[in-house]
mmCIF file of C-alpha atoms in Angstrom:
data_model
loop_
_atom_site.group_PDB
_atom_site.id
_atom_site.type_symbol
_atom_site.label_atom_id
_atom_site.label_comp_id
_atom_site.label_asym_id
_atom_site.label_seq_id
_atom_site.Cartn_x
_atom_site.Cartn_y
_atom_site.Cartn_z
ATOM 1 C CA UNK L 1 -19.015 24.175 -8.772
ATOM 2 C CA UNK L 2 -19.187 26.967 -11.193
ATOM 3 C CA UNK L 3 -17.869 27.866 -13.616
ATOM 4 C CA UNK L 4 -15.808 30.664 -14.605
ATOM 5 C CA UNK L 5 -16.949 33.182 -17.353
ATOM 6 C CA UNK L 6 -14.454 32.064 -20.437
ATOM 7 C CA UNK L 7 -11.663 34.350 -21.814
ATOM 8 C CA UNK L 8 -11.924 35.437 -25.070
ATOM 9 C CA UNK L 9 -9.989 33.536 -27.476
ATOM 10 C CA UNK L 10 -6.568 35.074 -29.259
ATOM 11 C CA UNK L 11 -7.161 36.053 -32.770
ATOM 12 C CA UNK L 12 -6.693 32.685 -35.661
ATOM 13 C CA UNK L 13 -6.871 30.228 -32.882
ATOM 14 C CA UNK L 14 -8.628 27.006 -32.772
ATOM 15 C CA UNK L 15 -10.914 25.909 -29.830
ATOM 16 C CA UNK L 16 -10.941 22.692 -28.801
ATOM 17 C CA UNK L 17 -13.864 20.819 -26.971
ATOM 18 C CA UNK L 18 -12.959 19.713 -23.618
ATOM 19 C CA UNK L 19 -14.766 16.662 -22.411
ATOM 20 C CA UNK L 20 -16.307 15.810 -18.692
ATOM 21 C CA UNK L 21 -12.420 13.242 -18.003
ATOM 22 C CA UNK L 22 -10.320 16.394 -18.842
ATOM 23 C CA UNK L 23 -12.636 19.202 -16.857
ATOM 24 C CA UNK L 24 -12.661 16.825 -13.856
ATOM 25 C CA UNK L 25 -8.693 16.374 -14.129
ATOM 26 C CA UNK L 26 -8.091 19.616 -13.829
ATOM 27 C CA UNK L 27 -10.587 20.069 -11.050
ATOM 28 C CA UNK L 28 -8.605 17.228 -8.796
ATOM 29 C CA UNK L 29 -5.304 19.189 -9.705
ATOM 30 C CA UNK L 30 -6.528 22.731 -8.689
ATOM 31 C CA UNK L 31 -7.547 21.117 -5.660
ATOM 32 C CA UNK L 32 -4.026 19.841 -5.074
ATOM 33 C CA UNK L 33 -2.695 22.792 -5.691
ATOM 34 C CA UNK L 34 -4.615 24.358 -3.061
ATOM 35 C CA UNK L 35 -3.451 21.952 -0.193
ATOM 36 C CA UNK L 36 -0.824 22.825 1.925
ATOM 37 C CA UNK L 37 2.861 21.624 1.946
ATOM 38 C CA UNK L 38 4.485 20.322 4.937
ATOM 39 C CA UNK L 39 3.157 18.781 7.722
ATOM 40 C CA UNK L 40 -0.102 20.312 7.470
ATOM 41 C CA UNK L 41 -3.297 20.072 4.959
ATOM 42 C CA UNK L 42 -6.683 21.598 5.000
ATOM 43 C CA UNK L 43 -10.074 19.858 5.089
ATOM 44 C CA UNK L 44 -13.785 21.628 5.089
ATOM 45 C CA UNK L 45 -11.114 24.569 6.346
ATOM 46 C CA UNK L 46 -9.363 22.432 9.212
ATOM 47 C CA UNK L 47 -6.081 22.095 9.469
ATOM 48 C CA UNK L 48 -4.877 18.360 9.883
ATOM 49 C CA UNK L 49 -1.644 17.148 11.419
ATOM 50 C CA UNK L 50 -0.319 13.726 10.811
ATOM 51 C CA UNK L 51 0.139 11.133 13.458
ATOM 52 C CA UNK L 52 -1.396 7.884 12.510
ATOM 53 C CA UNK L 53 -3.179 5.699 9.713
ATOM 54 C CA UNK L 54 -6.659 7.864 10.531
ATOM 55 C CA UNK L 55 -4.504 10.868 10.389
ATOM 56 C CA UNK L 56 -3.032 9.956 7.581
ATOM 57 C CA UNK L 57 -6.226 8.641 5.741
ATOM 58 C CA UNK L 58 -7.383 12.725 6.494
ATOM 59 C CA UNK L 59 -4.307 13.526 3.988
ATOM 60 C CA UNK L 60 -5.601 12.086 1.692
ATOM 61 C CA UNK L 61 -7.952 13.951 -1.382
ATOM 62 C CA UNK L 62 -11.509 13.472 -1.042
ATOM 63 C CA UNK L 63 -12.696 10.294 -2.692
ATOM 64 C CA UNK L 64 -16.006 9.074 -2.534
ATOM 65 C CA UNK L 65 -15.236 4.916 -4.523
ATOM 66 C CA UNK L 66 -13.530 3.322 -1.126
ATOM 67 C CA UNK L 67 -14.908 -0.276 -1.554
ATOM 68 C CA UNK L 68 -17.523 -2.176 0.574
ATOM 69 C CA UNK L 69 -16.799 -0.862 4.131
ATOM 70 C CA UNK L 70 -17.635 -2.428 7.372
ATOM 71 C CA UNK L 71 -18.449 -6.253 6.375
ATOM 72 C CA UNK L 72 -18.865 -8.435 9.376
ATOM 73 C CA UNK L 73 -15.486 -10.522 10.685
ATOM 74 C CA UNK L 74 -15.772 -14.234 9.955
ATOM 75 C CA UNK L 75 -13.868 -16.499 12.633
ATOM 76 C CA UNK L 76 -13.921 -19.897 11.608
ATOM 77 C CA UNK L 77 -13.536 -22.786 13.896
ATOM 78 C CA UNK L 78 -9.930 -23.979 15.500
ATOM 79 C CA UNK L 79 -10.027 -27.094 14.260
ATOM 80 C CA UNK L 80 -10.787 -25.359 10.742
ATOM 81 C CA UNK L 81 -8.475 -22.870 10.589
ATOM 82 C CA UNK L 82 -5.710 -25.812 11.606
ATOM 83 C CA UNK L 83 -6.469 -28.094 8.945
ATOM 84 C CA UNK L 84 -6.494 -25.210 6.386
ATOM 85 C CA UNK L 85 -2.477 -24.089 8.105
ATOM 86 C CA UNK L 86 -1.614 -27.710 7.248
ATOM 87 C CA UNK L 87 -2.752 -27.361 3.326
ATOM 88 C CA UNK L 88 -0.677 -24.159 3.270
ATOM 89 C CA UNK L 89 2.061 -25.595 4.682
ATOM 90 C CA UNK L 90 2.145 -27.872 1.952
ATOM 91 C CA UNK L 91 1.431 -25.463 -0.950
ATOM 92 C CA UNK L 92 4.625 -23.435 0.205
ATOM 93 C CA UNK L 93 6.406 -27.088 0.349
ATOM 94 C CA UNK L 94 5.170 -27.671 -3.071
ATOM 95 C CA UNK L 95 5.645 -23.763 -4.747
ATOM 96 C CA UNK L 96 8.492 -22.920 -7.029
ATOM 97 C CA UNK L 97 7.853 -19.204 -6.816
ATOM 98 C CA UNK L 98 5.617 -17.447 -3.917
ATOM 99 C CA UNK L 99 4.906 -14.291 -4.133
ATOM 100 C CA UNK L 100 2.870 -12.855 -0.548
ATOM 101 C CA UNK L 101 0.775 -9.768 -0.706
ATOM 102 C CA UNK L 102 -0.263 -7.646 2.741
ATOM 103 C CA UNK L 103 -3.016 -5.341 3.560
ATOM 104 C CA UNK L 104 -3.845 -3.261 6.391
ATOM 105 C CA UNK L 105 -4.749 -6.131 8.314
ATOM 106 C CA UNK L 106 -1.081 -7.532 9.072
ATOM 107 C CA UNK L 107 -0.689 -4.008 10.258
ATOM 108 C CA UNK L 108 -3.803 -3.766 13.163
ATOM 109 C CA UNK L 109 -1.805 -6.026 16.397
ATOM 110 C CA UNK L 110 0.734 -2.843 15.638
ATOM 111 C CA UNK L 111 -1.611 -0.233 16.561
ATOM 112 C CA UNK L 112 -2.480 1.104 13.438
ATOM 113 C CA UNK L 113 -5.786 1.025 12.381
ATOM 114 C CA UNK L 114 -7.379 -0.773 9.109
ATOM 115 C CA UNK L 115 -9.625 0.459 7.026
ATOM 116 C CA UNK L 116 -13.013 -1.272 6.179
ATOM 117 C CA UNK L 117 -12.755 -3.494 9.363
ATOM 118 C CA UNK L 118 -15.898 -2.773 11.291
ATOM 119 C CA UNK L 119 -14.032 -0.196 13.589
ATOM 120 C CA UNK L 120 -11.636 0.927 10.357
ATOM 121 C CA UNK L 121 -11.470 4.479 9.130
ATOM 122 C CA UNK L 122 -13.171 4.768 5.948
ATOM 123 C CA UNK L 123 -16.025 2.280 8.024
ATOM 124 C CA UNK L 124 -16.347 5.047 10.360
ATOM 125 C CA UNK L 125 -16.427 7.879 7.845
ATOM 126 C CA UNK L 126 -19.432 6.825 6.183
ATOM 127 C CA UNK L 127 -20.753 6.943 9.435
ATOM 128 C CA UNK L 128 -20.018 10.140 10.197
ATOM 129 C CA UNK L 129 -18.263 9.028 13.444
ATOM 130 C CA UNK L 130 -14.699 9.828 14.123
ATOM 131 C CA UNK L 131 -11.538 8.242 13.128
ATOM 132 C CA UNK L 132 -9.175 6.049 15.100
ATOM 133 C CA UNK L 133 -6.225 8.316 15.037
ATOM 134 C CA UNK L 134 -4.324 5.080 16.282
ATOM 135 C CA UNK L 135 -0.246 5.075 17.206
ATOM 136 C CA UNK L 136 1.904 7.544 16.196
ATOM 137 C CA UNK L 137 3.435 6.494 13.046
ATOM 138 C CA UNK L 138 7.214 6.532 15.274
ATOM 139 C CA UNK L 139 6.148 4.492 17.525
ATOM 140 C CA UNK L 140 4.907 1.398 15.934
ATOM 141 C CA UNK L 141 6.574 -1.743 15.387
ATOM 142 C CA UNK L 142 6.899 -5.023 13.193
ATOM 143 C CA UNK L 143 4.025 -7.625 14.056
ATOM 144 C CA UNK L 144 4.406 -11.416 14.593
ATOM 145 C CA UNK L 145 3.176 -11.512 10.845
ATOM 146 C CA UNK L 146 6.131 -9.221 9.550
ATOM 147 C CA UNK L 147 8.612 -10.885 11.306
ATOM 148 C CA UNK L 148 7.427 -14.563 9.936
ATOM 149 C CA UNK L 149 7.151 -13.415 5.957
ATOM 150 C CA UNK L 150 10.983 -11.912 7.212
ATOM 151 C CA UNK L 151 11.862 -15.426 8.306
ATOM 152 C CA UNK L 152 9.998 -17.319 5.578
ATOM 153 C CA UNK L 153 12.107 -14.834 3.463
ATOM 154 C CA UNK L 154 15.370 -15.954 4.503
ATOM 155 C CA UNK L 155 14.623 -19.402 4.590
ATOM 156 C CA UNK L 156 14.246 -18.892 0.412
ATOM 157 C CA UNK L 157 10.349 -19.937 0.447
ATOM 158 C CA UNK L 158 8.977 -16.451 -0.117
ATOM 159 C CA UNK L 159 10.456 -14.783 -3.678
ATOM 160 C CA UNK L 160 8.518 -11.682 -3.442
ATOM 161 C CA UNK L 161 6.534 -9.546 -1.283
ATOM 162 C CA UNK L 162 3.861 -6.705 -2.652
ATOM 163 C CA UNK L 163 2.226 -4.153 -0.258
ATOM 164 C CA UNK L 164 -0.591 -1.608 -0.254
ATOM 165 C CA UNK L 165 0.448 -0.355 3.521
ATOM 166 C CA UNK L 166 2.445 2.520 4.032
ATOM 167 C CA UNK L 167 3.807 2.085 7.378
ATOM 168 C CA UNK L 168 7.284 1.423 6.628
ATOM 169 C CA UNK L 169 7.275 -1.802 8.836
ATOM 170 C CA UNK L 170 8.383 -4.274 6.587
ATOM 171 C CA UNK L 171 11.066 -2.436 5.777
ATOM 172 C CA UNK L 172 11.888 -1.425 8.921
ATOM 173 C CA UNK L 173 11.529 -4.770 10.038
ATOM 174 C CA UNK L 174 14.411 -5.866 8.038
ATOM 175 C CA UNK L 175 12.927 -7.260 4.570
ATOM 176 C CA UNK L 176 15.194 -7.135 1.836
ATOM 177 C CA UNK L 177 14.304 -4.012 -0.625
ATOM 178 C CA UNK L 178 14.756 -5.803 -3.879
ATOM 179 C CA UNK L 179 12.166 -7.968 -2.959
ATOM 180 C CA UNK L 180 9.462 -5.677 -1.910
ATOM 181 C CA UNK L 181 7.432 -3.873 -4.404
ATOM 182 C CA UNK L 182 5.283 -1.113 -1.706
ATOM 183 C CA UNK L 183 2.771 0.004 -4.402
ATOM 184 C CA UNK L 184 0.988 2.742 -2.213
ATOM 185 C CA UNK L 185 4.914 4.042 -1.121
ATOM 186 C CA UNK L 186 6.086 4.138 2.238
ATOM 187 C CA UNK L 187 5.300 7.057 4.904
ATOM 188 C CA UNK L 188 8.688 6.851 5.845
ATOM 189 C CA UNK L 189 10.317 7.591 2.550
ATOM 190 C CA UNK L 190 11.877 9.983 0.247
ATOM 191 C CA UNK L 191 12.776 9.955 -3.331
ATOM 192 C CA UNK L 192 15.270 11.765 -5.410
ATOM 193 C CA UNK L 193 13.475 13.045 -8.320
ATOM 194 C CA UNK L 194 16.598 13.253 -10.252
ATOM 195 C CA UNK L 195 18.457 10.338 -9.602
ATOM 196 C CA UNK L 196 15.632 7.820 -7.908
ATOM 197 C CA UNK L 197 17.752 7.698 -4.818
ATOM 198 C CA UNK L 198 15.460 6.493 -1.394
ATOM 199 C CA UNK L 199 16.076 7.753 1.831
ATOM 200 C CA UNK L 200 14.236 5.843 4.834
ATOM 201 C CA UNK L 201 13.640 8.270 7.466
ATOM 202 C CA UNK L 202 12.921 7.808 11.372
ATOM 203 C CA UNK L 203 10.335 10.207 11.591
ATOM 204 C CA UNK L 204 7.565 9.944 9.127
ATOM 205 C CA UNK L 205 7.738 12.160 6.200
ATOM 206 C CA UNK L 206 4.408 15.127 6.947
ATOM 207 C CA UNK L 207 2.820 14.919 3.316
ATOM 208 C CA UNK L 208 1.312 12.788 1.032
ATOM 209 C CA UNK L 209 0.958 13.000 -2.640
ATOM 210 C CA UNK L 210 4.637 13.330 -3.971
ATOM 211 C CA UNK L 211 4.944 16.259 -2.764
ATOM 212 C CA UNK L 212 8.070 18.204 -2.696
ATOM 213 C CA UNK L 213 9.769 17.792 1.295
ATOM 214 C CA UNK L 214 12.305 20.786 0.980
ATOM 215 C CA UNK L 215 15.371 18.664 1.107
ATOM 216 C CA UNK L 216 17.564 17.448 -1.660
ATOM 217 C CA UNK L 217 19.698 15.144 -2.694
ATOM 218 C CA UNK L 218 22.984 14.480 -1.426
ATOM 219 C CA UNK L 219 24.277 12.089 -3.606
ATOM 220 C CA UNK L 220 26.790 12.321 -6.183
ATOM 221 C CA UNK L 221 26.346 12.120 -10.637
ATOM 222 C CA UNK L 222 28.694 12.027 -13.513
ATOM 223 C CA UNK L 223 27.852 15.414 -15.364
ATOM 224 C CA UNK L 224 30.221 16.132 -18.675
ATOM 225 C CA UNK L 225 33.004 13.681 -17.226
ATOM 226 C CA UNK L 226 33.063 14.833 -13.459
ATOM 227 C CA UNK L 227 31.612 14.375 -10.372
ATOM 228 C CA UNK L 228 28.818 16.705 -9.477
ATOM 229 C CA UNK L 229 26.348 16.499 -6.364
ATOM 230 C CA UNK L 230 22.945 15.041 -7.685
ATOM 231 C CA UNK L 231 20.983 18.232 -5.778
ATOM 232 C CA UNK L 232 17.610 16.654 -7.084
ATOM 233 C CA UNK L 233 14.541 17.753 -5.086
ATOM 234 C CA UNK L 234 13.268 15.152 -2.703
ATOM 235 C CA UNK L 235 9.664 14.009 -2.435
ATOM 236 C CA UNK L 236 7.211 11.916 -0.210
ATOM 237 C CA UNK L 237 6.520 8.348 -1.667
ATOM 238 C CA UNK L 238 3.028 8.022 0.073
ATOM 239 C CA UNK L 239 0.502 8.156 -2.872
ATOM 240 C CA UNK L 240 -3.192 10.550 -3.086
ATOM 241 C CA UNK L 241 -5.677 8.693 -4.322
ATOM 242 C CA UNK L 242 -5.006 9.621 -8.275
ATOM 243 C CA UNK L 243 -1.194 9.110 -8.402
ATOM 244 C CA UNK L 244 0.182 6.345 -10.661
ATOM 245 C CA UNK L 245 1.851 3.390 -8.924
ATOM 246 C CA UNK L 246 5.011 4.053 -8.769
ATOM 247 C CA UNK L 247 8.028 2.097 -10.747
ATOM 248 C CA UNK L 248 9.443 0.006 -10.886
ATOM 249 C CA UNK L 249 7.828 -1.287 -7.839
ATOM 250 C CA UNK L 250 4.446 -1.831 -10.098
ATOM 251 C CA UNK L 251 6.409 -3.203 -12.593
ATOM 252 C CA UNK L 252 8.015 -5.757 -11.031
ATOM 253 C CA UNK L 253 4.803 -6.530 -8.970
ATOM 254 C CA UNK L 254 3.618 -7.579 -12.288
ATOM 255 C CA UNK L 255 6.551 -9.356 -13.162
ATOM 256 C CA UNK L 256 6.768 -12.205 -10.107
ATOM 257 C CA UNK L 257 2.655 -12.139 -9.838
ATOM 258 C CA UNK L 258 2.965 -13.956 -13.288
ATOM 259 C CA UNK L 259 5.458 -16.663 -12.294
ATOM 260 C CA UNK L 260 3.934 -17.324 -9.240
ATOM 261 C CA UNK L 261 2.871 -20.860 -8.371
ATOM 262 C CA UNK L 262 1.617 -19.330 -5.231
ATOM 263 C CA UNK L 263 -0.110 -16.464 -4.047
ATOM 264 C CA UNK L 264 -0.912 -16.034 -0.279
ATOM 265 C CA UNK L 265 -2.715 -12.578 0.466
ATOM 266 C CA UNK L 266 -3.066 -11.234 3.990
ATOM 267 C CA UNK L 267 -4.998 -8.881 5.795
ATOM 268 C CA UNK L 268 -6.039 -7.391 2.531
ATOM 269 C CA UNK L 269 -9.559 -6.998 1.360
ATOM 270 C CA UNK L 270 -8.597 -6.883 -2.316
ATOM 271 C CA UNK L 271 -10.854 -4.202 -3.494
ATOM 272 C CA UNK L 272 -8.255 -1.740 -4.717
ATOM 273 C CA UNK L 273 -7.471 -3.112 -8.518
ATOM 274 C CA UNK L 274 -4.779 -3.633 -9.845
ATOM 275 C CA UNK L 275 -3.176 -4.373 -6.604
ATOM 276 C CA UNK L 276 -5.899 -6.883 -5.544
ATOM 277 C CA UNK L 277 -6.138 -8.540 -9.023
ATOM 278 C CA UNK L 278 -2.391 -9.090 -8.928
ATOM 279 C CA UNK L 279 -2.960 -12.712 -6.838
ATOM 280 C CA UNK L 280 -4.927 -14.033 -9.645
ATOM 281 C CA UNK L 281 -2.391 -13.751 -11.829
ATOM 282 C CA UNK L 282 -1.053 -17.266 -9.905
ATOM 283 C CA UNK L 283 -4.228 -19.379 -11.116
ATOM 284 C CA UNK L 284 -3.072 -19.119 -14.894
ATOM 285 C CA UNK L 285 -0.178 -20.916 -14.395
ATOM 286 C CA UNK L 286 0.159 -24.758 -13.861
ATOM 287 C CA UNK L 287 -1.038 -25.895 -10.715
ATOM 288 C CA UNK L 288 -0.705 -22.669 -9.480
ATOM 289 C CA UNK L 289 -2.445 -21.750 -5.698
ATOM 290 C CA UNK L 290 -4.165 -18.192 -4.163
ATOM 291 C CA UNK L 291 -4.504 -18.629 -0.650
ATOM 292 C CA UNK L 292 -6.635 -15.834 1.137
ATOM 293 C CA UNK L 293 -6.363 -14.848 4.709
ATOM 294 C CA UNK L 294 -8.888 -12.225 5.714
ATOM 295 C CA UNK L 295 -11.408 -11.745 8.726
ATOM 296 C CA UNK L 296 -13.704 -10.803 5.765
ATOM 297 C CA UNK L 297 -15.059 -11.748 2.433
ATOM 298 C CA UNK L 298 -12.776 -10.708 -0.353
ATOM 299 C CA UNK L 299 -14.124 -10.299 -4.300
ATOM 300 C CA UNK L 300 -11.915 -13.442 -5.159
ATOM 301 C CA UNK L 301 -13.334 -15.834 -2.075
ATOM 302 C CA UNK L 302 -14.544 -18.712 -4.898
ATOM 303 C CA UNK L 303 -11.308 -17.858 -7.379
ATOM 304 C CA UNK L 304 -8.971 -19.084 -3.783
ATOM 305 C CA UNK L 305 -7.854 -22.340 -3.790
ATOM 306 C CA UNK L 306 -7.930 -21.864 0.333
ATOM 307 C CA UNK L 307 -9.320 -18.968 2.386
ATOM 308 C CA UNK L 308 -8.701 -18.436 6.202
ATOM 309 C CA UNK L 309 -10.874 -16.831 8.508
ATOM 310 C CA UNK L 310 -8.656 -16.219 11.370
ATOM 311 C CA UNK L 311 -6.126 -13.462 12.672
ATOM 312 C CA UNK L 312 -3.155 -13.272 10.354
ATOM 313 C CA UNK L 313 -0.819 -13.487 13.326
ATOM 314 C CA UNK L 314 -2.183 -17.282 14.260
ATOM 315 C CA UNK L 315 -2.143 -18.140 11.152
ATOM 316 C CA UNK L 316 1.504 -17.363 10.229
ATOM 317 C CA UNK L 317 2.711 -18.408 13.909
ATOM 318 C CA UNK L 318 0.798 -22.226 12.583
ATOM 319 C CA UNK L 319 2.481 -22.033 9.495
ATOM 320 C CA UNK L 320 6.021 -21.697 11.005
ATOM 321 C CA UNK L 321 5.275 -24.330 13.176
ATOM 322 C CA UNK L 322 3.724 -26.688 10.137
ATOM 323 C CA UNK L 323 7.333 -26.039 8.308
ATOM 324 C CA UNK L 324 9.018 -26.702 11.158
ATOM 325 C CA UNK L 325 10.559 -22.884 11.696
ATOM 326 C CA UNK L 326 10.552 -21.310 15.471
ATOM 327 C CA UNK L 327 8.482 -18.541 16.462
ATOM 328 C CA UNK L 328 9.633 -15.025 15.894
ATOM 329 C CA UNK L 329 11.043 -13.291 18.931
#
């Protein structure tokens, strides 16, 4: 990149040093600025249009840190993988507070592709081959696995639910919102900047990075003892790759990851920090479980007190059965 021939400075004033954190802050933000609103954004001079998770990943700003990509799948042996459902039967039996986090792996039987799966997108990338584009954002729908945490939800043996996926399908599968911190926001989402009002869309929103949609708010605030529309600008939830978690989602993330007694991850890889050092959080308290389910290796394989090497979808369908709870329809 280079750089531009410096102004000269105004008469009396003081010139600061400006270190290699702040030049490269301001590099990521010109960048943004540059992108296009709506439903279209520009890579290597291509324009983009959204449709599914590879699609979507396209949105995204360049980033070169995306984790160990394409590890080989693990499937461990029936009889295995049964005898491990069993033990997790009995640590949600035995758990006073369970707090699940999902990955992009719950999300795959739905049509929407992963990520660092053998065949996922950033996988691919780094191999210069093409992304799955995958379903249309519209037209996918809750797995076996959303519909069992939904279950397990109602039943009172799951307290909190924390998600890096922004495909809207735990929501639109029917989990409660107080109970679900989405940490990476939802694609299906707007916010009231004003007021923090969320409106869940059918279609999926065409942008990425808080941007502003064009809409506004249409509910109502108390301004100087009356009743005033709120008017506040509305804005995509779906986070770029340097936006700050959003609240209080994060926050109270945080908040049930430290009284959990157990922590049961799925379809996550648990390379993006601090969502995937969140589960730890369970091990510090007495008798406290992490329970992994993932085709892969995750970084926190020998911190798990039990990790599954199956589908997420057989495993949940076992657990249902193990607590004696029918199979989703």
């Amino acid at each position: 990149m280079n750089s531009e021939t410096p102004k000269p400075s105004k008469p009396n004033s003081v010139e600061y040093p400006i270190d290699k954190r702040t030049v490269q802050h301001n590099a990521r933000r010109k960048r943004r600025r540059q992108t296009l609103r709506g439903d279209k954004k520009t890579r290597n001079g291509k324009k983009i249009e959204q449709k599914g998770s590879g699609n979507y990943a396209d949105m995204l700003s360049e980033y070169p840190n995306k984790g160990k990509c394409g590890a080989k799948e693990i499937f461990e042996a029936k009889e295995v993988v049964e005898a491990k459902i069993k033990q997790l039967a009995e640590y949600f039996r035995e758990s006073s507070h369970t707090v699940v986090y999902t990955g992009a792996g719950i999300s795959t039987a739905a049509g929407i592709p992963d990520f660092r799966g053998p065949k996922g997108v950033w996988t691919l990338e780094k191999k210069g081959e093409p992304a799955p584009s995958g379903l249309a954002w519209e037209d996918t729908k809750p797995t076996l696995t959303h519909k069992a945490i939904n279950l397990l939800e109602k039943k009172g043996l799951i307290h909190c639910l924390v998600s890096q996926n922004v495909d809207g399908l735990h929501l639109r599968s029917g989990f409660p919102r107080d109970k679900l911190c989405e940490l990476h926001g939802n694609i299906f989402m707007e916010k009231c900047d004003r007021c923090g009002f969320e409106y869940m869309r059918k279609d999926a929103i065409p942008s990425v990075g808080l941007k502003s949609t064009g809409r506004r708010c249409t509910q109502s605030r108390t301004s100087c003892g009356r009743e005033v529309g709120c008017r506040g600008r509305l804005r995509d939830t779906t986070l770029d790759w340097e936006d700050m978690l959003p609240d209080p989602d994060f926050t109270r993330a945080n908040q049930h990851s430290q009284k959990a007694t157990l922590a049961l991850t799925l379809g996550t890889s648990l390379q993006i920090n601090p969502a995937g050092r969140m589960p730890l959080e369970a091990l510090k308290n007495p008798n406290g479980k992490l329970v992994i389910v993932n085709l892969q290796h995750t970084p926190h394989d020998e911190d798990a007190s039990v990790v599954i090497h199956a589908y997420v979808d057989h495993v949940m369908e076992g657990l249902l059965k193990e607590l004696g709870l029918p199979k989703p329809d």
